[in-house]
mmCIF file of C-alpha atoms in Angstrom:
data_model
loop_
_atom_site.group_PDB
_atom_site.id
_atom_site.type_symbol
_atom_site.label_atom_id
_atom_site.label_comp_id
_atom_site.label_asym_id
_atom_site.label_seq_id
_atom_site.Cartn_x
_atom_site.Cartn_y
_atom_site.Cartn_z
ATOM 1 C CA MET A 1 -16.961 17.700 -10.894
ATOM 2 C CA PRO A 2 -15.892 20.494 -8.457
ATOM 3 C CA GLU A 3 -16.706 24.026 -9.549
ATOM 4 C CA GLY A 4 -13.816 25.672 -11.429
ATOM 5 C CA PHE A 5 -11.960 22.374 -11.710
ATOM 6 C CA ASP A 6 -9.485 22.219 -14.636
ATOM 7 C CA LEU A 7 -9.554 18.623 -15.913
ATOM 8 C CA VAL A 8 -6.637 18.954 -18.351
ATOM 9 C CA ARG A 9 -4.375 20.512 -15.706
ATOM 10 C CA ALA A 10 -5.382 17.824 -13.227
ATOM 11 C CA LEU A 11 -4.506 15.018 -15.638
ATOM 12 C CA LEU A 12 -1.120 16.583 -16.414
ATOM 13 C CA ILE A 13 -0.342 16.580 -12.676
ATOM 14 C CA VAL A 14 -1.918 13.283 -11.668
ATOM 15 C CA CYS A 15 -1.007 10.868 -14.485
ATOM 16 C CA PRO A 16 2.826 11.078 -14.260
ATOM 17 C CA LEU A 17 2.732 10.871 -10.460
ATOM 18 C CA VAL A 18 0.340 7.895 -10.490
ATOM 19 C CA PHE A 19 2.690 6.152 -12.939
ATOM 20 C CA LEU A 20 5.576 6.736 -10.502
ATOM 21 C CA GLY A 21 3.417 5.637 -7.586
ATOM 22 C CA GLY A 22 2.544 2.428 -9.451
ATOM 23 C CA ILE A 23 6.227 1.580 -9.798
ATOM 24 C CA ILE A 24 6.904 2.242 -6.120
ATOM 25 C CA ASP A 25 3.819 0.314 -5.005
ATOM 26 C CA ALA A 26 4.707 -2.765 -7.059
ATOM 27 C CA VAL A 27 8.264 -2.850 -5.688
ATOM 28 C CA ALA A 28 7.886 -1.999 -2.003
ATOM 29 C CA GLY A 29 4.347 -0.793 -1.357
ATOM 30 C CA GLY A 30 3.511 2.758 -0.282
ATOM 31 C CA GLY A 31 2.649 4.179 -3.708
ATOM 32 C CA GLY A 32 -0.171 6.134 -2.083
ATOM 33 C CA LEU A 33 2.467 8.406 -0.528
ATOM 34 C CA VAL A 34 2.989 9.773 -4.040
ATOM 35 C CA THR A 35 -0.461 9.407 -5.590
ATOM 36 C CA LEU A 36 -2.732 10.824 -2.867
ATOM 37 C CA PRO A 37 -0.908 14.182 -2.654
ATOM 38 C CA ALA A 38 -1.060 14.340 -6.484
ATOM 39 C CA TYR A 39 -4.863 14.488 -6.434
ATOM 40 C CA LEU A 40 -4.827 17.144 -3.726
ATOM 41 C CA ILE A 41 -2.321 19.255 -5.707
ATOM 42 C CA ALA A 42 -4.583 18.875 -8.756
ATOM 43 C CA GLY A 43 -7.392 20.559 -6.836
ATOM 44 C CA LEU A 44 -9.626 17.692 -5.688
ATOM 45 C CA PRO A 45 -11.263 18.029 -2.237
ATOM 46 C CA PRO A 46 -9.869 15.538 0.335
ATOM 47 C CA HIS A 47 -12.685 12.966 0.279
ATOM 48 C CA LEU A 48 -12.891 13.034 -3.526
ATOM 49 C CA ALA A 49 -9.091 12.781 -3.733
ATOM 50 C CA ALA A 50 -9.100 9.730 -1.438
ATOM 51 C CA GLY A 51 -11.798 7.955 -3.454
ATOM 52 C CA THR A 52 -10.283 8.743 -6.857
ATOM 53 C CA ASN A 53 -6.873 7.673 -5.561
ATOM 54 C CA LYS A 54 -8.272 4.223 -4.777
ATOM 55 C CA CYS A 55 -9.445 3.920 -8.384
ATOM 56 C CA GLY A 56 -5.934 4.434 -9.731
ATOM 57 C CA ASN A 57 -4.284 2.290 -7.068
ATOM 58 C CA PHE A 58 -6.664 -0.658 -7.358
ATOM 59 C CA PHE A 59 -6.057 -1.469 -11.016
ATOM 60 C CA GLY A 60 -2.283 -0.963 -10.783
ATOM 61 C CA THR A 61 -2.051 -3.232 -7.747
ATOM 62 C CA MET A 62 -4.243 -5.849 -9.443
ATOM 63 C CA LEU A 63 -1.907 -6.028 -12.437
ATOM 64 C CA ALA A 64 1.143 -6.382 -10.193
ATOM 65 C CA THR A 65 -0.709 -9.137 -8.300
ATOM 66 C CA CYS A 66 -1.378 -11.024 -11.538
ATOM 67 C CA ARG A 67 2.312 -10.887 -12.458
ATOM 68 C CA PHE A 68 3.330 -12.324 -9.077
ATOM 69 C CA LEU A 69 0.627 -14.986 -9.404
ATOM 70 C CA LYS A 70 1.953 -15.972 -12.817
ATOM 71 C CA ARG A 71 5.474 -16.361 -11.430
ATOM 72 C CA GLY A 72 4.252 -18.244 -8.351
ATOM 73 C CA ASN A 73 5.893 -15.855 -5.855
ATOM 74 C CA ILE A 74 2.952 -16.073 -3.438
ATOM 75 C CA HIS A 75 2.298 -18.298 -0.421
ATOM 76 C CA TRP A 76 -1.331 -19.124 -1.122
ATOM 77 C CA GLY A 77 -2.673 -20.055 2.305
ATOM 78 C CA SER A 78 -1.327 -16.984 4.072
ATOM 79 C CA ALA A 79 -2.018 -14.619 1.160
ATOM 80 C CA VAL A 80 -5.683 -15.622 0.806
ATOM 81 C CA SER A 81 -6.357 -15.417 4.562
ATOM 82 C CA ALA A 82 -4.731 -11.975 4.656
ATOM 83 C CA ALA A 83 -6.747 -10.814 1.633
ATOM 84 C CA VAL A 84 -10.089 -11.944 3.086
ATOM 85 C CA CYS A 85 -9.394 -10.242 6.408
ATOM 86 C CA ALA A 86 -8.094 -7.123 4.623
ATOM 87 C CA LEU A 87 -11.529 -6.761 3.004
ATOM 88 C CA ALA A 88 -13.174 -6.740 6.424
ATOM 89 C CA GLY A 89 -10.439 -4.525 7.881
ATOM 90 C CA ALA A 90 -10.783 -1.904 5.140
ATOM 91 C CA TRP A 91 -14.524 -1.659 5.786
ATOM 92 C CA LEU A 92 -13.927 -1.328 9.538
ATOM 93 C CA GLY A 93 -11.242 1.295 8.972
ATOM 94 C CA ALA A 94 -13.582 3.390 6.862
ATOM 95 C CA ARG A 95 -16.127 3.285 9.685
ATOM 96 C CA LEU A 96 -13.508 4.226 12.298
ATOM 97 C CA ASN A 97 -12.476 7.162 10.128
ATOM 98 C CA MET A 98 -15.768 8.780 11.064
ATOM 99 C CA VAL A 99 -15.203 8.655 14.838
ATOM 100 C CA VAL A 100 -11.444 8.572 15.623
ATOM 101 C CA PRO A 101 -9.359 11.785 15.336
ATOM 102 C CA GLU A 102 -6.633 11.399 12.698
ATOM 103 C CA ARG A 103 -4.059 13.180 14.882
ATOM 104 C CA ILE A 104 -4.087 10.232 17.292
ATOM 105 C CA LEU A 105 -3.157 7.891 14.449
ATOM 106 C CA TYR A 106 -0.467 10.273 13.162
ATOM 107 C CA GLY A 107 1.136 10.357 16.615
ATOM 108 C CA LEU A 108 1.235 6.568 16.838
ATOM 109 C CA MET A 109 2.687 6.287 13.348
ATOM 110 C CA LEU A 110 5.466 8.759 14.136
ATOM 111 C CA VAL A 111 6.617 6.354 16.842
ATOM 112 C CA VAL A 112 6.246 3.132 14.840
ATOM 113 C CA VAL A 113 7.644 4.157 11.433
ATOM 114 C CA PRO A 114 11.112 5.344 12.575
ATOM 115 C CA LEU A 115 11.466 2.093 14.526
ATOM 116 C CA MET A 116 10.723 0.167 11.322
ATOM 117 C CA ALA A 117 13.292 2.173 9.364
ATOM 118 C CA GLY A 118 15.919 1.637 12.058
ATOM 119 C CA PHE A 119 15.215 -2.093 12.124
ATOM 120 C CA LEU A 120 15.712 -2.338 8.343
ATOM 121 C CA MET A 121 19.001 -0.453 8.503
ATOM 122 C CA TRP A 122 20.299 -2.499 11.442
ATOM 123 C CA LYS A 123 19.235 -5.967 10.296
ATOM 124 C CA ARG A 124 20.835 -6.204 6.853
ATOM 125 C CA ASP A 125 19.782 -9.830 6.279
ATOM 126 C CA PHE A 126 16.103 -8.971 6.839
ATOM 127 C CA GLY A 127 13.993 -10.803 4.248
ATOM 128 C CA SER A 128 17.007 -12.248 2.429
ATOM 129 C CA GLU A 129 15.812 -15.847 2.833
ATOM 130 C CA ASP A 130 12.505 -17.639 3.333
ATOM 131 C CA ARG A 131 12.307 -18.957 6.912
ATOM 132 C CA SER A 132 8.524 -19.367 6.970
ATOM 133 C CA GLY A 133 9.032 -23.142 7.243
ATOM 134 C CA GLU A 134 9.936 -22.575 10.897
ATOM 135 C CA LEU A 135 6.240 -21.831 11.512
ATOM 136 C CA SER A 136 3.365 -24.293 11.192
ATOM 137 C CA ARG A 137 0.897 -23.807 8.326
ATOM 138 C CA ASN A 138 -1.935 -22.983 10.744
ATOM 139 C CA ARG A 139 0.177 -20.388 12.540
ATOM 140 C CA LEU A 140 1.128 -18.766 9.218
ATOM 141 C CA ILE A 141 -2.520 -18.547 8.187
ATOM 142 C CA TRP A 142 -3.662 -17.055 11.516
ATOM 143 C CA LEU A 143 -0.785 -14.577 11.601
ATOM 144 C CA SER A 144 -1.549 -13.531 8.029
ATOM 145 C CA ALA A 145 -5.233 -13.130 8.833
ATOM 146 C CA LEU A 146 -4.387 -10.783 11.721
ATOM 147 C CA ILE A 147 -1.955 -8.867 9.484
ATOM 148 C CA GLY A 148 -4.619 -8.474 6.796
ATOM 149 C CA LEU A 149 -7.225 -7.306 9.303
ATOM 150 C CA ALA A 150 -4.928 -4.782 11.008
ATOM 151 C CA VAL A 151 -3.368 -3.286 7.882
ATOM 152 C CA GLY A 152 -6.659 -3.424 5.983
ATOM 153 C CA CYS A 153 -8.205 -1.389 8.801
ATOM 154 C CA TYR A 154 -5.365 1.119 8.517
ATOM 155 C CA ASP A 155 -5.797 1.236 4.731
ATOM 156 C CA GLY A 156 -9.490 2.042 5.040
ATOM 157 C CA PHE A 157 -8.865 4.606 7.773
ATOM 158 C CA PHE A 158 -5.808 6.412 6.394
ATOM 159 C CA GLY A 159 -4.163 4.545 3.515
ATOM 160 C CA PRO A 160 -0.658 5.709 2.536
ATOM 161 C CA GLY A 161 2.030 3.174 3.440
ATOM 162 C CA ALA A 162 -0.355 0.210 3.821
ATOM 163 C CA GLY A 163 1.596 -1.905 1.339
ATOM 164 C CA THR A 164 4.836 -1.165 3.171
ATOM 165 C CA PHE A 165 3.364 -2.283 6.484
ATOM 166 C CA LEU A 166 2.110 -5.491 4.878
ATOM 167 C CA MET A 167 5.603 -6.179 3.542
ATOM 168 C CA LEU A 168 7.197 -5.586 6.933
ATOM 169 C CA ALA A 169 4.660 -7.823 8.670
ATOM 170 C CA PHE A 170 4.994 -10.692 6.182
ATOM 171 C CA THR A 171 8.787 -10.625 6.455
ATOM 172 C CA GLY A 172 9.092 -9.851 10.169
ATOM 173 C CA LEU A 173 6.273 -11.979 11.593
ATOM 174 C CA CYS A 174 5.746 -14.691 8.980
ATOM 175 C CA LYS A 175 9.472 -14.882 8.074
ATOM 176 C CA PHE A 176 8.949 -14.837 4.299
ATOM 177 C CA ASP A 177 11.702 -13.597 2.006
ATOM 178 C CA LEU A 178 11.103 -10.161 0.479
ATOM 179 C CA LEU A 179 9.943 -11.481 -2.903
ATOM 180 C CA THR A 180 7.299 -13.826 -1.450
ATOM 181 C CA ALA A 181 6.262 -11.133 1.034
ATOM 182 C CA SER A 182 5.846 -8.741 -1.893
ATOM 183 C CA GLY A 183 3.577 -11.225 -3.685
ATOM 184 C CA ASN A 184 1.431 -11.764 -0.576
ATOM 185 C CA THR A 185 1.292 -7.997 -0.086
ATOM 186 C CA LYS A 186 -0.079 -7.441 -3.593
ATOM 187 C CA LEU A 187 -2.975 -9.863 -3.070
ATOM 188 C CA ALA A 188 -3.913 -8.474 0.357
ATOM 189 C CA ASN A 189 -3.556 -4.869 -0.797
ATOM 190 C CA SER A 190 -5.723 -5.532 -3.855
ATOM 191 C CA ALA A 191 -8.466 -6.769 -1.538
ATOM 192 C CA SER A 192 -8.320 -3.723 0.748
ATOM 193 C CA ASN A 193 -8.193 -1.378 -2.256
ATOM 194 C CA ALA A 194 -11.252 -3.085 -3.752
ATOM 195 C CA ALA A 195 -13.255 -2.690 -0.535
ATOM 196 C CA SER A 196 -12.239 0.959 -0.215
ATOM 197 C CA LEU A 197 -12.984 1.738 -3.870
ATOM 198 C CA VAL A 198 -16.467 0.226 -3.689
ATOM 199 C CA THR A 199 -17.195 2.153 -0.487
ATOM 200 C CA PHE A 200 -16.063 5.478 -1.981
ATOM 201 C CA ALA A 201 -17.826 4.824 -5.296
ATOM 202 C CA LEU A 202 -21.142 4.062 -3.595
ATOM 203 C CA GLY A 203 -20.731 7.303 -1.663
ATOM 204 C CA GLY A 204 -20.157 9.274 -4.886
ATOM 205 C CA LYS A 205 -16.552 10.101 -3.923
ATOM 206 C CA VAL A 206 -14.790 8.989 -7.133
ATOM 207 C CA LEU A 207 -14.149 11.428 -10.003
ATOM 208 C CA TRP A 208 -14.072 8.924 -12.849
ATOM 209 C CA ALA A 209 -12.899 11.457 -15.456
ATOM 210 C CA VAL A 210 -9.610 11.615 -13.547
ATOM 211 C CA GLY A 211 -9.655 8.159 -11.973
ATOM 212 C CA ILE A 212 -9.855 6.146 -15.218
ATOM 213 C CA PRO A 213 -6.873 7.819 -16.995
ATOM 214 C CA ALA A 214 -4.971 7.624 -13.695
ATOM 215 C CA ALA A 215 -5.798 3.913 -13.468
ATOM 216 C CA VAL A 216 -4.228 3.348 -16.906
ATOM 217 C CA CYS A 217 -1.047 5.083 -15.726
ATOM 218 C CA GLY A 218 -1.119 3.086 -12.494
ATOM 219 C CA VAL A 219 -1.375 -0.159 -14.464
ATOM 220 C CA LEU A 220 1.640 0.786 -16.607
ATOM 221 C CA GLY A 221 3.648 1.761 -13.512
ATOM 222 C CA GLY A 222 2.609 -1.426 -11.713
ATOM 223 C CA TYR A 223 3.690 -3.544 -14.683
ATOM 224 C CA LEU A 224 7.123 -1.913 -14.773
ATOM 225 C CA GLY A 225 7.528 -2.055 -10.988
ATOM 226 C CA ALA A 226 6.544 -5.739 -10.806
ATOM 227 C CA SER A 227 9.091 -6.520 -13.534
ATOM 228 C CA LEU A 228 11.824 -4.768 -11.546
ATOM 229 C CA ALA A 229 10.867 -6.557 -8.328
ATOM 230 C CA LEU A 230 10.725 -10.001 -9.967
ATOM 231 C CA LYS A 231 14.046 -9.552 -11.787
ATOM 232 C CA LYS A 232 16.053 -7.786 -9.076
ATOM 233 C CA GLY A 233 14.410 -9.217 -5.946
ATOM 234 C CA ALA A 234 15.723 -7.987 -2.592
ATOM 235 C CA ARG A 235 18.431 -5.863 -4.273
ATOM 236 C CA ILE A 236 15.835 -3.337 -5.412
ATOM 237 C CA ILE A 237 13.085 -3.990 -2.847
ATOM 238 C CA ARG A 238 15.224 -3.215 0.232
ATOM 239 C CA PRO A 239 16.493 0.256 -0.860
ATOM 240 C CA MET A 240 13.026 1.211 -2.124
ATOM 241 C CA PHE A 241 11.676 0.146 1.262
ATOM 242 C CA VAL A 242 13.911 2.652 3.049
ATOM 243 C CA VAL A 243 12.921 5.413 0.604
ATOM 244 C CA VAL A 244 9.202 4.740 1.141
ATOM 245 C CA LEU A 245 9.537 4.708 4.933
ATOM 246 C CA THR A 246 11.394 8.034 4.816
ATOM 247 C CA MET A 247 8.617 9.494 2.650
ATOM 248 C CA LEU A 248 6.025 8.235 5.105
ATOM 249 C CA ILE A 249 7.808 9.853 8.067
ATOM 250 C CA LEU A 250 8.014 13.193 6.221
ATOM 251 C CA ARG A 251 4.351 12.951 5.247
ATOM 252 C CA LEU A 252 3.255 12.289 8.833
ATOM 253 C CA VAL A 253 5.347 15.177 10.182
ATOM 254 C CA TYR A 254 3.880 17.495 7.534
ATOM 255 C CA ASP A 255 0.286 16.438 8.322
ATOM 256 C CA LEU A 256 0.826 16.954 12.051
ATOM 257 C CA ILE A 257 2.372 20.414 11.576
ATOM 258 C CA VAL A 258 -0.145 21.601 8.963
#
């Protein structure tokens, strides 16, 4: 535990924000935009914050995944191929983190994210119906594998917004409706979170005294968020999407300036 670290204060800051992040993550992805800054505000050093954040995110995402699995809102072939490749991508991203300057990634993201937000606002019927049948099964699986590898790599390298990018890719490239895309996203994101958590834990970068209570809050938030997504579908997923993308843009601008 860092010297002078106040555990009680940290839990009072982290737990409510991880609960909120769990809700956001289960609905539209991008919960890390709320949870990662929470650990930094609580006084954890960056690497320890990143590792402990994965602890909270992993269990919340896993619960949301189980709820989507139970309801059957997952396309199995594409989801499994994306999850397997996300494992490999997360490991590769963690390795790249050691050699590639983050400012290069921030610059690229500041170009890509506003384009995504504009696309969502312009194309109102985006993700409203499942058109994945227009693609062959093999093409869906290969596309999903590439999505899992690319976003998994991003998740291991940087993290916040990974779930949102998975959602956009599954709807935009694979032509799934938002609810099925959300289910696929949960499975792939669980895989990348698992790989990242194991990597950080083996490196001693997880503060379990904070991570375990945060994980409980993340599970509760994920349960509530998954319920909202399954009941409301695109009506709640689409507006939350726009909110998360706006948060991501603000976060990237802040990181570049500071």
